[in-house]
PDB file of C-alpha atoms in Angstrom:
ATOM      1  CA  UNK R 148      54.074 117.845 123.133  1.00 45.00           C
ATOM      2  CA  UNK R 149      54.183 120.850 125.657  1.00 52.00           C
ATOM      3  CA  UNK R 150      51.617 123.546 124.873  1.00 63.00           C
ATOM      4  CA  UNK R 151      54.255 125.767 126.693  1.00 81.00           C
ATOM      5  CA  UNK R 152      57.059 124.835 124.607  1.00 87.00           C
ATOM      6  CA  UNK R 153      58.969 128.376 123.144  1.00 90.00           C
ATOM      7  CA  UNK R 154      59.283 127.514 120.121  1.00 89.00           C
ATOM      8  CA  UNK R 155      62.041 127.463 117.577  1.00 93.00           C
ATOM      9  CA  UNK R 156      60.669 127.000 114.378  1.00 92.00           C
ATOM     10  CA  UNK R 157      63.195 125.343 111.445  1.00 94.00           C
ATOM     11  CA  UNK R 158      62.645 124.668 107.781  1.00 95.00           C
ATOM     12  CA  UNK R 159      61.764 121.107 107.672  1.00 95.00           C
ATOM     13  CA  UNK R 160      60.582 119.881 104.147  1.00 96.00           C
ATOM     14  CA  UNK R 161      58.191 120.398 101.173  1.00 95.00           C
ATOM     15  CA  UNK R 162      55.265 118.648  99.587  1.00 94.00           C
ATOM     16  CA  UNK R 163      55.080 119.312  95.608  1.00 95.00           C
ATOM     17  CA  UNK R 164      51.422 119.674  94.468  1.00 92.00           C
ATOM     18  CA  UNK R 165      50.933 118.743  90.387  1.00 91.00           C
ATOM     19  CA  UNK R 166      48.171 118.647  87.915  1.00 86.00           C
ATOM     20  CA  UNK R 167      49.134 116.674  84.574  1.00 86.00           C
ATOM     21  CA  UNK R 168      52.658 116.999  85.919  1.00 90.00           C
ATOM     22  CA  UNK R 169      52.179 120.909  86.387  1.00 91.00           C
ATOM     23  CA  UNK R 170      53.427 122.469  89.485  1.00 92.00           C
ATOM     24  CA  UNK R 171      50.484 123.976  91.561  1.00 92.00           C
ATOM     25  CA  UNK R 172      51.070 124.332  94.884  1.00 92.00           C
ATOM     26  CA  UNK R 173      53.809 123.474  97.494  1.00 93.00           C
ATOM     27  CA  UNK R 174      53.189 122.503 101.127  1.00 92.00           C
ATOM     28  CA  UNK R 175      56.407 124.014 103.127  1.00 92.00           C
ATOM     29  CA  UNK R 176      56.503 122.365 106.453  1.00 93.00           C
ATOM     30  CA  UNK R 177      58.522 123.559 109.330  1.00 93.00           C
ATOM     31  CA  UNK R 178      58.717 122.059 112.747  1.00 92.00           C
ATOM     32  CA  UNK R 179      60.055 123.128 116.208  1.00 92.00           C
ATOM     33  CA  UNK R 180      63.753 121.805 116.868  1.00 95.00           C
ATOM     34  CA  UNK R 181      62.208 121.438 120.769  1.00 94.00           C
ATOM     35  CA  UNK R 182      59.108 119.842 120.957  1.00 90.00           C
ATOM     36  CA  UNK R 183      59.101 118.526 116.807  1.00 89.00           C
ATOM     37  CA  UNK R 184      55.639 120.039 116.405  1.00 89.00           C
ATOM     38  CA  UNK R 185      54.741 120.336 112.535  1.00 90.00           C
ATOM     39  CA  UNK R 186      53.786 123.791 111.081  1.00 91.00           C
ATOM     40  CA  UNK R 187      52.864 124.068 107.407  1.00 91.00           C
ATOM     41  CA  UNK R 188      52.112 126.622 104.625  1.00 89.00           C
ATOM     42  CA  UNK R 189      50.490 126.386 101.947  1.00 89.00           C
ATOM     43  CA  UNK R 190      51.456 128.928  98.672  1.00 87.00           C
ATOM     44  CA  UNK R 191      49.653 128.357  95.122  1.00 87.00           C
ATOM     45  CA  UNK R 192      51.835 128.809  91.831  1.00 87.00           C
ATOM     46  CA  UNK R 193      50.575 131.433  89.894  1.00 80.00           C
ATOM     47  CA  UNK R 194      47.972 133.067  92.185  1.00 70.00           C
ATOM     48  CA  UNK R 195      49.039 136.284  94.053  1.00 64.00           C
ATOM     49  CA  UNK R 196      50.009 136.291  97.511  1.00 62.00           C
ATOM     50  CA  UNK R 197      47.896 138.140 100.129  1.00 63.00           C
ATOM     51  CA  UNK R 198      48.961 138.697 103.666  1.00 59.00           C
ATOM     52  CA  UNK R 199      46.459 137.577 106.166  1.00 61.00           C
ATOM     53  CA  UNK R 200      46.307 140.306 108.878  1.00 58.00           C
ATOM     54  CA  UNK R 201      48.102 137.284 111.548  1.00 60.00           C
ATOM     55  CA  UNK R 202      51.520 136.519 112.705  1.00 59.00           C
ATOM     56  CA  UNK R 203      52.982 133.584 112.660  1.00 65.00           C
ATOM     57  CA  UNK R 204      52.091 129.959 111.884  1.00 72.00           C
ATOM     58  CA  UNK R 205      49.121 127.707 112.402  1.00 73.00           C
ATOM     59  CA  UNK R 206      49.484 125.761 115.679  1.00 74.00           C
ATOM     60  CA  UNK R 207      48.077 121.987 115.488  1.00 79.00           C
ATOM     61  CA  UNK R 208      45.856 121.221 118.006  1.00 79.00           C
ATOM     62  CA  UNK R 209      46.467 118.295 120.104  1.00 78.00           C
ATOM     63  CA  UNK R 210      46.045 114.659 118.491  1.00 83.00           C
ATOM     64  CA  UNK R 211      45.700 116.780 114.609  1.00 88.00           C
ATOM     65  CA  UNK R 212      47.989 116.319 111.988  1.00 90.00           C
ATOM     66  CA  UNK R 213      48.049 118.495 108.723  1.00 91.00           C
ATOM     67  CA  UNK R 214      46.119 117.180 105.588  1.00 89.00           C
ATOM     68  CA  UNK R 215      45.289 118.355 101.891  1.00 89.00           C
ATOM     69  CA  UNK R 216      41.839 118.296 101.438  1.00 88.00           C
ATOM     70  CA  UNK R 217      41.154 117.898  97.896  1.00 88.00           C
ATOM     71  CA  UNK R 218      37.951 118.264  96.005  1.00 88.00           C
ATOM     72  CA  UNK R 219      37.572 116.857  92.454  1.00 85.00           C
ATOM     73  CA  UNK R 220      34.628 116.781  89.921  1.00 84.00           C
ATOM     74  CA  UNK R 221      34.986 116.712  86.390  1.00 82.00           C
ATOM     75  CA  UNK R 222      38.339 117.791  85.582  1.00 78.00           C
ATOM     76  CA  UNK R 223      37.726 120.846  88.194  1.00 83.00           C
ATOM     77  CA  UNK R 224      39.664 120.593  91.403  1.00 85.00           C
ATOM     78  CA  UNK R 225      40.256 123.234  94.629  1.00 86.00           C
ATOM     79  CA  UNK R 226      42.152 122.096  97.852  1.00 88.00           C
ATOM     80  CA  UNK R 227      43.533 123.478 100.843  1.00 88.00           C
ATOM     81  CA  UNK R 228      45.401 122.599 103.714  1.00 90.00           C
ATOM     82  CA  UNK R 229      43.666 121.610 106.958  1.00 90.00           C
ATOM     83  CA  UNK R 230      44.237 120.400 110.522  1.00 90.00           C
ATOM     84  CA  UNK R 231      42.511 117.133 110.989  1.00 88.00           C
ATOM     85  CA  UNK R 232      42.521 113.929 112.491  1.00 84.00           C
ATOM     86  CA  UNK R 233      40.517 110.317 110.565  1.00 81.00           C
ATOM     87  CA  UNK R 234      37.470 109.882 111.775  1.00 82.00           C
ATOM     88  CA  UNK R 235      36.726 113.634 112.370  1.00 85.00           C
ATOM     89  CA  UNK R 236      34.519 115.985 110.255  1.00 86.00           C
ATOM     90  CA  UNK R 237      36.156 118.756 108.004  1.00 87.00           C
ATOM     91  CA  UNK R 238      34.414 121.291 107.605  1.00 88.00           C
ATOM     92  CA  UNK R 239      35.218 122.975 104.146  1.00 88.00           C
ATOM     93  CA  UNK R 240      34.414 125.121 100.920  1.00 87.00           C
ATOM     94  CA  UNK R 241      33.899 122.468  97.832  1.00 87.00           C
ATOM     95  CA  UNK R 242      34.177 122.818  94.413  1.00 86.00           C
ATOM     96  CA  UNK R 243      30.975 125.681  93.287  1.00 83.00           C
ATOM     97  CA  UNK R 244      31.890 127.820  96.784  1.00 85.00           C
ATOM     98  CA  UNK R 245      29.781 125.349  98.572  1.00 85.00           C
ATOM     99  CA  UNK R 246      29.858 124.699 102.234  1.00 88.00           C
ATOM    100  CA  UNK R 247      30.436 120.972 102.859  1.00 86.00           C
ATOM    101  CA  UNK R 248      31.329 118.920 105.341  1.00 86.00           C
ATOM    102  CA  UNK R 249      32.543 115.223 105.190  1.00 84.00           C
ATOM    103  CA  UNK R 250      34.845 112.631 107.394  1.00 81.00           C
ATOM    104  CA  UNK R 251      36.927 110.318 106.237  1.00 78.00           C
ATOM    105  CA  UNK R 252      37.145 106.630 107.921  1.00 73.00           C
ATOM    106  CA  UNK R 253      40.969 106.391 106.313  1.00 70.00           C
ATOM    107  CA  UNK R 254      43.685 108.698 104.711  1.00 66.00           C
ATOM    108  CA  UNK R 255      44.058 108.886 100.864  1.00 63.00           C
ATOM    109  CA  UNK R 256      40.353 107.766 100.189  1.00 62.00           C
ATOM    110  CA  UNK R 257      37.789 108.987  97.917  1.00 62.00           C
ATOM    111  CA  UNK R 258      34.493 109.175  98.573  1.00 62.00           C
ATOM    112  CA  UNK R 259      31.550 111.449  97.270  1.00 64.00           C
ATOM    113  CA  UNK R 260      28.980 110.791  93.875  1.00 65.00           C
ATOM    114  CA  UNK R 261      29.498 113.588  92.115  1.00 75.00           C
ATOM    115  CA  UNK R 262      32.207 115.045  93.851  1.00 82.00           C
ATOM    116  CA  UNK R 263      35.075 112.905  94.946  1.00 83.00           C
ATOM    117  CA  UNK R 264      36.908 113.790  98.198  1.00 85.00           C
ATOM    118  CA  UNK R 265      40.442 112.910  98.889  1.00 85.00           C
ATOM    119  CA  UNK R 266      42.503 113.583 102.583  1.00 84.00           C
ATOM    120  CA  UNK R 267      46.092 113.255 102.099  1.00 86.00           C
ATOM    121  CA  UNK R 268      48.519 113.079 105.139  1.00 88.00           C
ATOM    122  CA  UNK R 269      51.544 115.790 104.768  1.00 90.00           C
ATOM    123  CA  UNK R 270      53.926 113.955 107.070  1.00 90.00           C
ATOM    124  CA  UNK R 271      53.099 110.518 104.820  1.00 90.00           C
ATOM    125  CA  UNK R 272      54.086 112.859 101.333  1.00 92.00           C
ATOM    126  CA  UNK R 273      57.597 115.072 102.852  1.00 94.00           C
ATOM    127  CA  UNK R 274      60.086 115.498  99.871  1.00 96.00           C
ATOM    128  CA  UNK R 275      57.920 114.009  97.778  1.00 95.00           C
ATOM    129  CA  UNK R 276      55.301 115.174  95.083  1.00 94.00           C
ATOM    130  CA  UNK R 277      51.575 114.307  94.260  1.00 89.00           C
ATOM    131  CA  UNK R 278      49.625 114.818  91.340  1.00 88.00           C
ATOM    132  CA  UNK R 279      45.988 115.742  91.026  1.00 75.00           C
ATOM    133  CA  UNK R 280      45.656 114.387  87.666  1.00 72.00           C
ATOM    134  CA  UNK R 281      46.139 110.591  88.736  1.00 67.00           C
ATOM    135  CA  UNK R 282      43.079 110.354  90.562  1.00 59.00           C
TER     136      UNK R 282
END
């Protein structure tokens, strides 16, 4: 894909978040209707929306794809979208507002004692939904 590509960003598809069949989140992904580059953004149901002082989307960097991290202990979850590739460390706040950082060897694995760790692939999940609760 050409860094210099201008482009022109289209409505692509969604990714439904859930929790006991609960609607938590959606994933709206766009792409570019030049170069098909994948943008995404994230919006949480029920939690009010605050502008980030930026414009525009989230380019992926080259070789990344966009992934829900999810965190999960005890009945207590927190996720967020990030730009990743397998086999390459995320850095991320876990469940508690602590720093972590872990890597995953494969998509849609858990890992993690306490806390279990899950990386789930966007592009794998388009039109489709995914509940938390069935972890």
């Amino acid at each position: 894909m050409d860094k210099k590509c201008n482009h022109v960003i289209t409505y692509y598809n969604a990714v439904n978040f859930l929790n006991k069949g609960e609607m938590v989140a959606v994933a709206d992904v766009y792409h570019c209707r030049i170069c098909k580059k994948l943008f995404a953004d994230l919006r949480r149901i029920g939690v009010p929306f605050i502008l980030e002082p930026k414009l525009g989307f989230d380019e992926l960097e080259d070789n990344n794809d966009w992934f829900l991290l999810v965190c999960y202990s005890n009945g207590k979850y927190t996720y967020n979208l990030v730009q990743s590739e397998i086999g390459k460390k995320i850095k991320h706040i876990c469940i508690g507002g602590i720093e972590r950082e872990v890597e995953f060897v494969k998509e849609d694995d858990f890992f993690g004692d306490e806390i279990k760790h899950r990386l789930i692939r966007l592009r794998k999940y388009l039109g489709k939904a995914i509940d938390f609760y069935y972890f």
